[in-house]
Coordinates of C-alpha atoms in Angstrom, one line a residue:
Chain A
X738 CA 28.7 28.2 -32.0
X739 CA 29.2 25.1 -34.4
X740 CA 29.7 22.8 -32.0
X741 CA 27.5 24.4 -28.9
X742 CA 24.3 24.3 -31.0
X743 CA 23.9 20.4 -31.2
X744 CA 24.3 19.5 -26.9
X745 CA 22.4 23.2 -25.9
X746 CA 19.3 21.5 -28.4
X747 CA 20.2 17.9 -26.3
X748 CA 20.1 19.5 -23.1
X749 CA 16.4 21.4 -23.8
X750 CA 15.5 18.0 -24.8
X751 CA 16.2 15.9 -22.2
X752 CA 15.2 19.4 -19.9
X753 CA 11.0 18.8 -21.7
X754 CA 11.0 14.9 -22.0
X755 CA 11.9 14.8 -17.6
X756 CA 9.2 17.9 -17.2
X757 CA 6.8 15.4 -19.1
X758 CA 7.6 12.8 -17.1
X759 CA 7.7 14.6 -13.6
X760 CA 3.8 16.1 -14.6
X761 CA 3.0 12.6 -15.9
X762 CA 4.5 9.9 -13.6
X763 CA 3.8 6.3 -14.8
X764 CA 5.0 3.0 -14.4
X765 CA 6.6 1.1 -16.5
X766 CA 6.5 -3.0 -16.8
X767 CA 9.1 -5.4 -17.8
X768 CA 8.8 -9.1 -18.8
X769 CA 10.3 -11.1 -16.8
X770 CA 9.0 -14.7 -17.0
X771 CA 6.2 -15.9 -19.3
X772 CA 4.2 -19.3 -19.5
X773 CA 5.7 -22.2 -20.3
X774 CA 2.7 -22.8 -23.7
X775 CA 2.1 -19.3 -24.8
X776 CA -1.2 -19.2 -27.4
X777 CA -0.4 -18.1 -30.4
X778 CA -2.8 -15.7 -31.7
X779 CA -2.0 -12.2 -34.4
X780 CA -3.5 -8.2 -34.0
X781 CA -3.3 -7.8 -37.5
X782 CA -3.6 -3.7 -38.2
X783 CA -7.1 -2.4 -38.1
X784 CA -9.0 -0.8 -41.4
X785 CA -8.7 3.0 -40.1
X786 CA -6.6 3.3 -37.5
X787 CA -4.8 6.4 -38.3
X788 CA -9.0 7.5 -37.6
X789 CA -7.3 7.7 -34.0
X790 CA -4.8 9.0 -32.1
X791 CA -1.8 6.4 -31.5
X792 CA -2.6 3.0 -32.9
X793 CA -5.1 0.8 -31.0
X794 CA -3.8 -2.8 -31.8
X795 CA -0.4 -1.7 -30.2
X796 CA -2.3 -1.7 -26.7
X797 CA -3.9 -4.4 -27.9
X798 CA -0.8 -6.2 -28.8
X799 CA 1.4 -5.1 -25.6
X800 CA -1.5 -5.6 -22.9
X801 CA -1.7 -9.7 -24.4
X802 CA 2.1 -9.8 -24.7
X803 CA 3.1 -8.9 -21.1
X804 CA -0.1 -11.7 -19.7
X805 CA 3.0 -13.6 -20.8
X806 CA 0.2 -16.2 -21.5
X807 CA -0.1 -14.8 -25.5
X808 CA 2.7 -15.4 -28.6
X809 CA 1.8 -12.6 -30.5
X810 CA 2.0 -13.8 -34.4
X811 CA 3.2 -10.7 -37.2
X812 CA 0.8 -10.6 -40.0
X813 CA 2.5 -7.9 -41.4
X814 CA 1.0 -4.3 -41.6
X815 CA -1.6 -4.5 -44.0
X816 CA -5.3 -4.5 -42.1
X817 CA -7.6 -6.2 -41.9
X818 CA -11.4 -4.8 -41.9
X819 CA -14.5 -6.0 -39.6
X820 CA -16.0 -6.6 -43.0
X821 CA -14.4 -9.3 -44.5
X822 CA -13.3 -12.8 -43.6
X823 CA -9.1 -13.4 -43.3
X824 CA -7.0 -15.6 -44.7
X825 CA -7.1 -18.2 -42.2
X826 CA -4.9 -20.5 -44.3
X827 CA -1.9 -18.3 -45.2
X828 CA -2.3 -16.7 -41.0
X829 CA -2.9 -21.1 -39.8
X830 CA 1.3 -21.1 -41.9
X831 CA 2.4 -18.4 -39.8
X832 CA 1.6 -20.0 -37.1
X833 CA -1.8 -18.3 -35.0
X834 CA -4.7 -20.8 -34.0
X835 CA -6.9 -17.1 -33.4
X836 CA -6.6 -13.7 -35.4
X837 CA -8.7 -10.8 -34.6
X838 CA -9.9 -8.2 -37.6
X839 CA -11.4 -4.8 -37.0
X840 CA -12.0 -1.7 -38.4
X841 CA -12.7 2.0 -37.6
X842 CA -14.9 4.6 -38.6
X843 CA -16.5 7.9 -37.7
X844 CA -19.0 7.6 -35.2
X845 CA -21.8 10.5 -33.7
X846 CA -20.9 13.3 -32.1
X847 CA -16.6 13.3 -33.2
X848 CA -16.8 9.7 -31.7
X849 CA -14.9 6.9 -33.6
X850 CA -16.7 3.5 -33.5
X851 CA -13.9 0.4 -33.5
X852 CA -15.2 -2.7 -34.9
X853 CA -13.4 -6.1 -34.2
X854 CA -13.9 -9.6 -34.5
X855 CA -12.0 -13.1 -33.2
X856 CA -11.6 -16.0 -35.9
X857 CA -10.3 -19.5 -35.0
X858 CA -7.7 -20.5 -37.6
X859 CA -8.0 -23.7 -37.2
X860 CA -11.7 -24.2 -37.0
X861 CA -12.2 -21.2 -39.5
X862 CA -15.2 -20.0 -37.1
X863 CA -16.4 -16.5 -35.5
X864 CA -16.1 -16.2 -32.2
X865 CA -17.9 -13.2 -31.1
X866 CA -17.0 -9.4 -31.8
X867 CA -18.0 -6.2 -30.6
X868 CA -18.3 -2.7 -31.3
X869 CA -17.2 0.2 -29.1
X870 CA -17.7 4.1 -29.2
X871 CA -14.8 5.7 -28.2
X872 CA -14.2 9.6 -28.0
X873 CA -10.7 9.3 -30.2
X874 CA -8.1 9.9 -26.8
X875 CA -10.3 7.7 -25.0
X876 CA -8.0 4.9 -27.7
X877 CA -6.0 2.9 -24.3
X878 CA -9.1 2.1 -23.0
X879 CA -10.5 0.9 -26.2
X880 CA -7.4 -1.8 -26.3
X881 CA -7.6 -2.5 -22.8
X882 CA -11.9 -3.8 -23.1
X883 CA -10.4 -5.7 -27.2
X884 CA -8.0 -7.4 -25.4
X885 CA -9.7 -7.9 -22.8
X886 CA -12.0 -9.7 -24.2
X887 CA -9.4 -11.4 -26.4
X888 CA -8.0 -13.1 -23.4
X889 CA -11.3 -14.3 -21.7
X890 CA -12.3 -16.0 -25.4
X891 CA -9.4 -17.8 -25.3
X892 CA -8.6 -19.1 -21.3
X893 CA -11.8 -18.9 -19.7
X894 CA -11.1 -16.5 -17.4
X895 CA -11.6 -12.2 -17.3
X896 CA -9.4 -10.4 -18.4
X897 CA -7.9 -7.9 -15.7
X898 CA -6.6 -4.9 -18.6
X899 CA -9.8 -2.7 -17.8
X900 CA -8.6 -2.6 -14.3
X901 CA -7.2 -0.3 -12.5
X902 CA -3.6 -0.4 -9.6
X903 CA -3.5 1.6 -6.7
X904 CA 0.4 2.1 -4.6
X905 CA 2.0 4.4 -2.6
X906 CA 4.9 5.8 -4.4
X907 CA 7.9 7.3 -1.8
X908 CA 10.2 10.4 -2.8
X909 CA 11.9 12.0 0.0
X910 CA 10.2 12.8 2.5
X911 CA 6.5 13.0 0.4
X912 CA 4.4 10.4 0.2
X913 CA 1.9 10.5 -2.9
X914 CA -1.0 7.6 -2.9
X915 CA -1.6 6.9 -6.6
X916 CA -4.2 5.4 -9.0
X917 CA -2.4 4.4 -12.4
X918 CA -4.3 1.8 -14.9
X919 CA -3.7 -2.0 -14.9
X920 CA -0.1 -1.1 -17.4
X921 CA 1.1 0.9 -15.1
X922 CA -0.3 4.0 -17.4
X923 CA -2.2 7.1 -16.5
X924 CA -1.4 7.5 -12.8
X925 CA -2.7 10.3 -11.6
X926 CA -2.4 11.3 -8.2
X927 CA -5.6 10.8 -4.9
X928 CA -3.7 12.0 -2.4
X929 CA 0.3 13.7 -1.7
X930 CA 1.2 14.0 2.1
X931 CA 4.5 15.1 4.1
X932 CA 3.7 11.4 6.8
X933 CA 3.6 8.0 5.2
X934 CA 0.9 6.2 3.9
X935 CA -0.3 2.3 3.8
X936 CA -2.7 -0.3 3.2
X937 CA -4.8 1.0 0.6
X938 CA -7.6 -1.1 -0.3
X939 CA -10.6 -0.8 -3.2
X940 CA -14.4 -0.3 -2.0
X941 CA -15.4 -3.7 -4.6
X942 CA -17.5 -1.4 -6.6
X943 CA -13.8 0.5 -7.1
X944 CA -14.8 4.0 -6.4
X945 CA -13.0 4.5 -3.2
X946 CA -10.4 3.5 -1.4
X947 CA -10.0 3.1 2.4
X948 CA -5.7 3.7 3.4
X949 CA -4.2 4.3 6.1
X950 CA -2.2 8.4 6.4
X951 CA -0.2 9.2 9.8
X952 CA -0.5 13.1 8.9
X953 CA -1.5 13.7 12.4
X954 CA 1.0 12.4 13.9
X955 CA -0.5 8.5 14.6
X956 CA -2.1 6.3 12.2
X957 CA -5.7 6.9 11.6
X958 CA -8.2 5.3 8.2
X959 CA -10.1 7.4 5.9
X960 CA -12.6 6.4 3.1
X961 CA -11.7 8.2 -0.4
X962 CA -13.7 8.5 -2.6
X963 CA -11.4 8.9 -5.9
X964 CA -14.0 10.8 -8.0
X965 CA -14.6 13.6 -5.4
X966 CA -11.1 13.6 -3.7
X967 CA -13.6 13.5 -0.8
X968 CA -12.1 12.1 2.0
X969 CA -13.8 10.9 5.6
X970 CA -11.8 9.4 8.8
X971 CA -13.2 6.1 9.2
X972 CA -11.7 5.5 12.9
X973 CA -9.9 7.1 14.7
X974 CA -10.1 6.0 18.0
X975 CA -7.7 6.1 21.4
X976 CA -4.5 4.8 19.8
X977 CA -3.6 2.9 16.7
X978 CA -6.0 2.4 13.7
X979 CA -5.2 0.6 10.5
X980 CA -5.4 -2.2 8.3
X981 CA -9.2 -1.3 6.2
X982 CA -10.4 -4.2 4.9
X983 CA -13.5 -3.8 2.8
X984 CA -16.2 -6.7 2.8
X985 CA -17.1 -7.7 -0.2
X986 CA -20.2 -6.2 -0.3
X987 CA -18.9 -2.9 0.2
X988 CA -20.9 -2.8 3.4
X989 CA -18.2 -3.0 6.1
X990 CA -14.6 -2.4 6.6
X991 CA -12.5 -5.6 8.9
X992 CA -9.7 -3.2 11.2
X993 CA -7.8 -3.4 13.4
X994 CA -7.6 -0.7 16.2
X995 CA -5.7 -0.4 19.7
X996 CA -8.4 1.2 21.8
X997 CA -9.2 -1.7 24.4
X998 CA -5.8 -2.5 24.9
X999 CA -3.3 -4.2 22.3
X1000 CA -4.1 -4.7 18.4
X1001 CA -7.1 -6.2 18.0
X1002 CA -10.2 -6.8 15.4
X1003 CA -13.3 -4.8 14.6
X1004 CA -15.9 -4.3 11.8
X1005 CA -17.3 -0.7 11.3
X1006 CA -19.5 1.3 8.9
X1007 CA -17.4 3.3 6.1
X1008 CA -18.8 6.3 8.0
X1009 CA -17.3 4.9 10.9
X1010 CA -20.0 4.3 13.0
X1011 CA -21.7 0.6 13.9
X1012 CA -18.3 -0.4 15.5
X1013 CA -17.9 -4.0 16.2
X1014 CA -15.6 -6.6 17.6
X1015 CA -14.4 -9.2 15.5
X1016 CA -12.1 -11.7 18.2
X1017 CA -9.9 -10.7 20.5
X1018 CA -7.4 -12.4 21.5
X1019 CA -4.1 -12.2 24.4
X1020 CA -1.6 -11.9 21.5
X1021 CA -1.6 -9.1 18.3
X1022 CA -4.6 -9.8 15.9
X1023 CA -4.1 -7.3 12.2
X1024 CA -3.9 -7.3 8.6
X1025 CA -7.7 -8.9 8.3
X1026 CA -9.2 -9.9 4.6
X1027 CA -12.4 -10.9 4.0
X1028 CA -13.5 -14.6 1.7
X1029 CA -14.8 -13.6 -1.7
X1030 CA -18.2 -15.0 -0.7
X1031 CA -17.7 -12.9 2.6
X1032 CA -17.8 -15.7 4.8
X1033 CA -14.0 -16.0 6.4
X1034 CA -12.4 -12.9 8.0
X1035 CA -8.3 -14.5 8.0
X1036 CA -5.8 -12.3 9.4
X1037 CA -2.0 -12.7 11.1
X1038 CA -2.1 -13.4 14.8
X1039 CA 0.8 -14.3 16.6
X1040 CA -1.3 -15.6 19.4
X1041 CA 0.4 -18.7 19.4
X1042 CA 3.6 -17.4 19.5
X1043 CA 5.2 -16.7 15.8
X1044 CA 3.2 -15.0 13.6
X1045 CA 0.4 -17.7 11.6
X1046 CA -2.0 -16.6 9.0
X1047 CA -6.0 -17.9 11.3
X1048 CA -9.4 -17.7 9.5
X1049 CA -12.4 -16.9 12.0
X1050 CA -16.4 -16.9 10.2
X1051 CA -17.0 -13.6 9.4
X1052 CA -20.2 -13.5 11.6
X1053 CA -18.6 -14.9 15.1
X1054 CA -16.3 -18.5 16.4
X1055 CA -13.2 -19.8 17.1
X1056 CA -10.1 -19.0 14.9
X1057 CA -8.6 -21.8 12.9
X1058 CA -4.9 -22.0 12.3
X1059 CA -4.5 -21.9 8.4
X1060 CA -0.5 -22.1 8.3
X1061 CA 1.5 -24.2 9.9
X1062 CA 5.3 -24.7 7.9
X1063 CA 7.8 -21.7 8.9
X1064 CA 8.2 -19.2 11.7
X1065 CA 6.6 -16.0 9.9
X1066 CA 3.5 -15.9 8.2
X1067 CA 2.0 -13.2 7.3
X1068 CA -0.5 -10.7 5.5
X1069 CA -3.4 -13.2 4.2
X1070 CA -5.1 -12.3 0.5
X1071 CA -7.8 -15.0 -0.4
X1072 CA -8.6 -14.7 -4.1
X1073 CA -12.4 -13.7 -5.5
X1074 CA -12.3 -17.2 -7.0
X1075 CA -11.9 -18.3 -3.7
X1076 CA -9.8 -20.8 -4.8
X1077 CA -6.2 -19.2 -3.4
X1078 CA -5.0 -18.1 -0.3
X1079 CA -1.6 -15.9 -1.0
X1080 CA 0.5 -14.4 1.8
X1081 CA 4.4 -14.0 2.6
X1082 CA 5.7 -16.0 3.9
X1083 CA 10.1 -15.8 6.0
X1084 CA 12.1 -18.1 4.1
X1085 CA 15.0 -18.5 5.5
X1086 CA 15.9 -14.6 6.4
X1087 CA 13.8 -13.8 3.1
X1088 CA 11.1 -12.9 2.9
X1089 CA 8.9 -14.0 -0.7
X1090 CA 5.0 -14.6 -1.9
X1091 CA 3.4 -17.9 -1.0
X1092 CA 0.4 -19.6 -2.4
X1093 CA -1.7 -21.9 -0.3
X1094 CA -4.4 -24.0 -2.6
X1095 CA -7.8 -23.5 0.3
X1096 CA -8.9 -27.3 -1.2
X1097 CA -6.0 -29.4 -1.0
X1098 CA -3.7 -26.9 1.7
X1099 CA -0.6 -27.4 -0.2
X1100 CA 1.5 -24.2 -0.5
X1101 CA 4.4 -23.0 -3.0
X1102 CA 7.2 -20.3 -2.9
X1103 CA 6.2 -18.3 -6.0
X1104 CA 9.0 -15.8 -5.6
X1105 CA 12.9 -15.4 -5.3
X1106 CA 13.7 -12.2 -4.3
X1107 CA 14.6 -11.1 0.0
X1108 CA 11.7 -8.4 1.0
X1109 CA 8.1 -9.3 -0.7
X1110 CA 5.7 -7.2 1.1
X1111 CA 2.1 -6.5 0.8
X1112 CA -0.1 -9.1 -2.3
X1113 CA -2.8 -8.6 -4.1
X1114 CA -4.5 -10.3 -6.4
X1115 CA -5.9 -9.4 -9.5
X1116 CA -9.9 -10.1 -9.7
X1117 CA -9.4 -12.8 -11.9
X1118 CA -7.5 -14.8 -9.7
X1119 CA -4.1 -15.5 -11.5
X1120 CA -1.7 -13.4 -11.4
X1121 CA -0.3 -11.6 -7.5
X1122 CA 0.7 -8.6 -7.4
X1123 CA 3.8 -7.7 -4.7
X1124 CA 6.3 -5.3 -3.2
X1125 CA 9.4 -6.1 -3.6
X1126 CA 12.8 -4.1 -3.9
X1127 CA 15.3 -4.3 -7.1
X1128 CA 18.4 -2.6 -7.8
X1129 CA 18.1 -0.8 -3.7
X1130 CA 14.4 0.6 -4.8
X1131 CA 11.2 -0.2 -3.9
X1132 CA 9.0 -1.3 -6.9
X1133 CA 6.2 -4.0 -7.1
X1134 CA 5.8 -7.0 -8.9
X1135 CA 3.5 -9.4 -9.5
X1136 CA 3.8 -13.4 -10.5
X1137 CA 1.2 -15.7 -12.0
X1138 CA -0.4 -18.5 -9.0
X1139 CA 1.1 -20.9 -10.9
X1140 CA 5.2 -18.9 -10.8
X1141 CA 5.7 -18.7 -14.1
X1142 CA 4.9 -16.1 -15.3
X1143 CA 7.0 -12.4 -13.9
X1144 CA 6.4 -8.9 -13.8
X1145 CA 7.9 -6.0 -12.7
X1146 CA 6.8 -2.3 -12.1
X1147 CA 9.3 0.2 -11.7
X1148 CA 8.2 3.9 -11.7
X1149 CA 10.6 6.4 -12.7
X1150 CA 12.1 7.1 -8.8
X1151 CA 11.3 6.5 -5.9
X1152 CA 10.4 4.4 -3.7
X1153 CA 6.7 2.0 -5.1
X1154 CA 4.9 0.3 -2.5
X1155 CA 1.7 -0.7 -0.9
X1156 CA -0.1 -1.8 -4.3
X1157 CA -3.6 -2.7 -3.7
X1158 CA -5.5 -4.3 -7.2
X1159 CA -8.5 -3.1 -8.0
X1160 CA -12.0 -4.6 -9.0
X1161 CA -13.2 -5.2 -12.2
X1162 CA -15.0 -2.4 -14.0
X1163 CA -18.7 -2.8 -14.0
Chain B
X1440 CA -11.5 21.7 21.4
X1441 CA -11.7 25.9 22.0
X1442 CA -9.2 26.7 25.1
X1443 CA -6.9 23.9 24.2
X1444 CA -5.9 25.5 20.8
X1445 CA -5.6 28.2 22.4
X1446 CA -3.7 27.7 24.5
X1447 CA -1.2 25.4 22.2
X1448 CA -1.1 28.3 19.8
X1449 CA 0.0 30.8 23.4
X1450 CA 3.1 28.2 24.3
X1451 CA 3.6 27.5 20.6
X1452 CA 4.8 31.5 20.3
X1453 CA 6.6 31.2 24.2
X1454 CA 8.7 28.6 23.2
X1455 CA 9.6 30.6 19.4
X1456 CA 10.2 32.8 21.4
X1457 CA 12.4 31.6 23.7
X1458 CA 14.1 29.4 20.3
X1459 CA 14.7 33.0 18.4
X1460 CA 16.5 35.3 21.7
X1461 CA 20.0 35.4 20.7
X1462 CA 22.0 33.9 23.6
X1463 CA 25.9 33.2 23.4
X1464 CA 25.8 30.1 25.0
X1465 CA 23.0 27.5 23.9
X1466 CA 19.3 27.8 24.5
X1467 CA 18.8 26.4 28.8
X1468 CA 19.5 29.6 29.8
X1469 CA 17.7 31.4 27.9
X1470 CA 14.8 29.0 28.6
X1471 CA 14.7 29.3 32.0
X1472 CA 14.6 32.6 32.3
X1473 CA 11.4 33.3 29.9
X1474 CA 9.7 30.5 32.2
X1475 CA 9.2 32.5 33.9
X1476 CA 8.1 35.4 32.5
X1477 CA 5.0 37.0 32.1
X1478 CA 3.1 35.7 28.6
X1479 CA 3.7 32.2 30.4
X1480 CA 1.1 33.0 33.1
X1481 CA -1.9 32.4 30.7
X1482 CA -0.1 29.2 29.8
X1483 CA -0.5 28.4 33.3
X1484 CA -3.8 27.9 32.8
X1485 CA -5.2 24.1 33.1
X1486 CA -1.5 23.7 31.2
X1487 CA 1.9 22.3 32.7
X1488 CA 4.1 25.0 34.6
X1489 CA 6.6 26.8 32.8
X1490 CA 9.0 25.5 35.0
X1491 CA 7.8 21.9 33.7
X1492 CA 8.5 23.2 30.4
X1493 CA 12.2 24.2 31.2
X1494 CA 12.9 20.9 32.8
X1495 CA 11.6 18.6 29.8
X1496 CA 14.0 20.5 27.3
X1497 CA 17.0 21.5 29.0
X1498 CA 19.4 18.9 28.1
X1499 CA 20.9 18.2 31.7
X1500 CA 17.7 17.1 33.2
X1501 CA 16.6 13.1 33.2
X1502 CA 13.4 14.4 31.2
X1503 CA 14.7 15.9 28.1
X1504 CA 15.5 12.5 26.5
X1505 CA 12.5 10.4 25.7
X1506 CA 13.7 7.7 23.7
X1507 CA 13.0 3.5 25.1
X1508 CA 15.4 1.6 23.1
X1509 CA 14.3 -2.4 23.2
X1510 CA 15.8 -5.8 22.0
X1511 CA 15.3 -8.0 19.1
X1512 CA 12.5 -9.1 19.3
X1513 CA 11.7 -7.9 23.1
X1514 CA 8.5 -5.4 23.8
X1515 CA 10.3 -5.6 27.8
X1516 CA 11.9 -2.3 29.5
X1517 CA 15.4 -2.7 29.8
X1518 CA 17.1 -2.2 33.2
X1519 CA 18.7 0.8 31.7
X1520 CA 15.9 2.2 30.5
X1521 CA 13.9 2.0 33.9
X1522 CA 15.0 5.3 35.4
X1523 CA 13.6 7.5 32.2
X1524 CA 10.3 6.1 33.3
X1525 CA 10.3 6.9 36.7
X1526 CA 11.3 10.1 36.1
X1527 CA 8.6 10.6 33.1
X1528 CA 5.9 8.6 35.2
X1529 CA 7.2 11.3 38.1
X1530 CA 6.7 14.1 35.8
X1531 CA 3.6 13.0 34.8
X1532 CA 2.1 12.7 38.8
X1533 CA 3.0 15.8 39.1
X1534 CA 1.5 17.6 36.6
X1535 CA -2.2 16.1 36.3
X1536 CA -3.0 18.3 33.0
X1537 CA 0.2 17.2 31.0
X1538 CA -0.9 14.7 28.4
X1539 CA 1.9 12.6 26.8
X1540 CA 1.6 10.9 23.2
X1541 CA 3.9 7.7 23.0
X1542 CA 4.8 6.5 19.5
X1543 CA 6.4 3.1 19.2
X1544 CA 8.1 2.2 16.1
X1545 CA 9.6 -1.3 14.6
X1546 CA 12.6 -2.6 12.8
X1547 CA 11.3 -2.3 8.7
X1548 CA 12.0 -6.2 8.6
X1549 CA 8.8 -7.8 7.6
X1550 CA 5.2 -7.0 6.9
X1551 CA 4.4 -3.5 7.9
X1552 CA 0.5 -3.9 10.0
X1553 CA 2.7 -6.7 11.4
X1554 CA 5.0 -4.1 12.4
X1555 CA 2.7 -1.4 13.2
X1556 CA 1.5 -3.9 15.4
X1557 CA 4.8 -5.3 17.5
X1558 CA 5.2 -0.6 17.7
X1559 CA 1.5 -0.7 19.2
X1560 CA 3.1 -3.7 21.8
X1561 CA 5.6 -1.6 22.8
X1562 CA 4.1 2.0 23.0
X1563 CA 1.6 -0.2 25.5
X1564 CA 4.4 -1.5 27.6
X1565 CA 6.0 2.0 28.4
X1566 CA 2.6 3.4 28.9
X1567 CA 1.4 0.4 31.2
X1568 CA 4.6 0.9 34.0
X1569 CA 4.1 4.9 33.7
X1570 CA 0.6 3.6 35.1
X1571 CA 1.6 1.8 36.9
X1572 CA 4.5 4.5 39.2
X1573 CA 1.3 6.8 39.3
X1574 CA 0.0 8.6 36.1
X1575 CA -3.0 8.6 35.2
X1576 CA -4.6 6.7 32.6
X1577 CA -5.9 9.2 30.3
X1578 CA -3.0 11.7 31.0
X1579 CA -1.4 8.7 28.0
X1580 CA -1.9 8.0 24.1
X1581 CA 0.4 4.8 23.0
X1582 CA -0.3 4.8 19.5
X1583 CA 2.2 3.0 16.8
X1584 CA 4.4 4.4 14.0
X1585 CA 5.3 0.9 12.4
X1586 CA 8.3 0.5 10.4
X1587 CA 7.3 4.3 9.0
X1588 CA 9.9 6.4 10.3
X1589 CA 12.8 4.9 10.4
X1590 CA 15.6 6.9 12.4
X1591 CA 18.4 5.2 11.0
X1592 CA 17.9 3.2 7.7
X1593 CA 20.6 1.3 6.7
X1594 CA 20.6 -2.4 6.5
X1595 CA 22.1 -3.1 10.0
X1596 CA 21.5 -4.8 13.7
X1597 CA 23.1 -1.1 15.2
X1598 CA 20.4 0.5 12.9
X1599 CA 17.7 -1.9 13.6
X1600 CA 18.4 -1.6 17.2
X1601 CA 17.8 2.3 16.7
X1602 CA 14.4 1.6 15.1
X1603 CA 13.7 -0.7 18.4
X1604 CA 11.9 2.3 19.5
X1605 CA 9.0 3.3 22.1
X1606 CA 9.1 8.2 22.4
X1607 CA 7.7 10.1 24.7
X1608 CA 6.0 13.1 23.7
X1609 CA 4.9 15.8 26.2
X1610 CA 1.9 18.0 25.1
X1611 CA 2.9 21.0 23.1
X1612 CA 5.1 18.0 20.9
X1613 CA 2.7 16.6 18.5

């Protein structure tokens, strides 16, 4: 009996942890490549951090570390409060060019106020700070906002740690449209179906997703309000309805319909009204995506014989060919800063993520995998999230536009696919 | 709409009755018998005849075959598939109230949305041929499942070939 008890306890522990994982599925991020010049920064523990259920500075460090752009310098476990100046010389000697300090203090209605400040250790000056009132269980969101602040102060670009991602998890014959924080945590299921779900696309205000569901035995476009779960059919015409893409002003959806023959581009309102044809071709036109300024619609077309990327003025007009290298270039996704275009190219039989500098037309292949799909830019234009394959399973991966920073996000089970990176929070 | 619902419910009930009938040697004969039964008369009102349904399900009938396979990167109907398409065209002409859904499919390589368009191209080809052979345009809806519902999920050419396919489904089957 003595020998059996520990085993039983072990089994019980495994069963418990499996139950927890099942109830709260989340993605785990692994860093597979980092930037070459990582900025050395120290995130000291905040004063009175124990008032929160978990360490908020751990969240900040994790975010900055995973971005691949920062080198986290260890400064010991002693907290550094927000009110006092840090020991610049000592911290500089450890190699940190910047340091953050902070204090957690009780506020009204059971909330906590988190005050923090960022300093340049060379110039010995404050780079600014913030005070955030938070309910204790919101410590992760608070950490992401602090990390966003530090990221922006140091890189000059907005941080994307407070954003969300959407993706489809396929487990056997079960499909789930999930929404998670950008670090893969807090995954929530927006839709469960026995039929495939593809092509999720965020409304610019982050409140709605358009996607294609096959629950009616054919592709139909839905618009789904995340907070309420309310779903509305946006396009269910005769034939197939697919590839929804919101316009940057949130007023229109570019879509692909086959109601008048083959796969062609149209635009319509989110409630399905006001259908207008965008282009006409004798081949396939699909995968529309608006440029950030709303002036252009990029799309895939085989009008020239092989699938290539083209663009048309969103107000109508002639198509211009965008890609020329190779015989298979698909899924164009312009960055929100208007500088780059991510897409998938076939390279010696392997499907990989490529990026084009739209000003110089220079292209580069960023990945070395075999089956990459569905690239999606982070809203600051620095990282590209895409679907890939690892260990025989569908996973998400992210690569920086310079190809240096690489991350992989995988689930506990099943195939993760069809990622879409949401907008910056308001 | 109400009628269509009622009819499809009845049709489903008839089919369920057929399949639950215990028979010694498979379901073929039993389907034929039920096809002339009283309950089918109601299905007749505005919907295909019972004998039509039986033929669609009878493994000995060419009409029970519903798959059209395509060559790699091809959207034309192969010689070996033409008799099948012709038989279904003839059935649609003879049963003008019968509706057909054609689901096109593609192998899994490359973009999901582009593959959806390729599957659509295959479904459209089958539809066009059926219409050329006399079926009414309004009888047939062509759609695509792209690479989303593969019949075979191994990564080999003979598997990809099975997924480059269009399936023909009749009223009550989708």
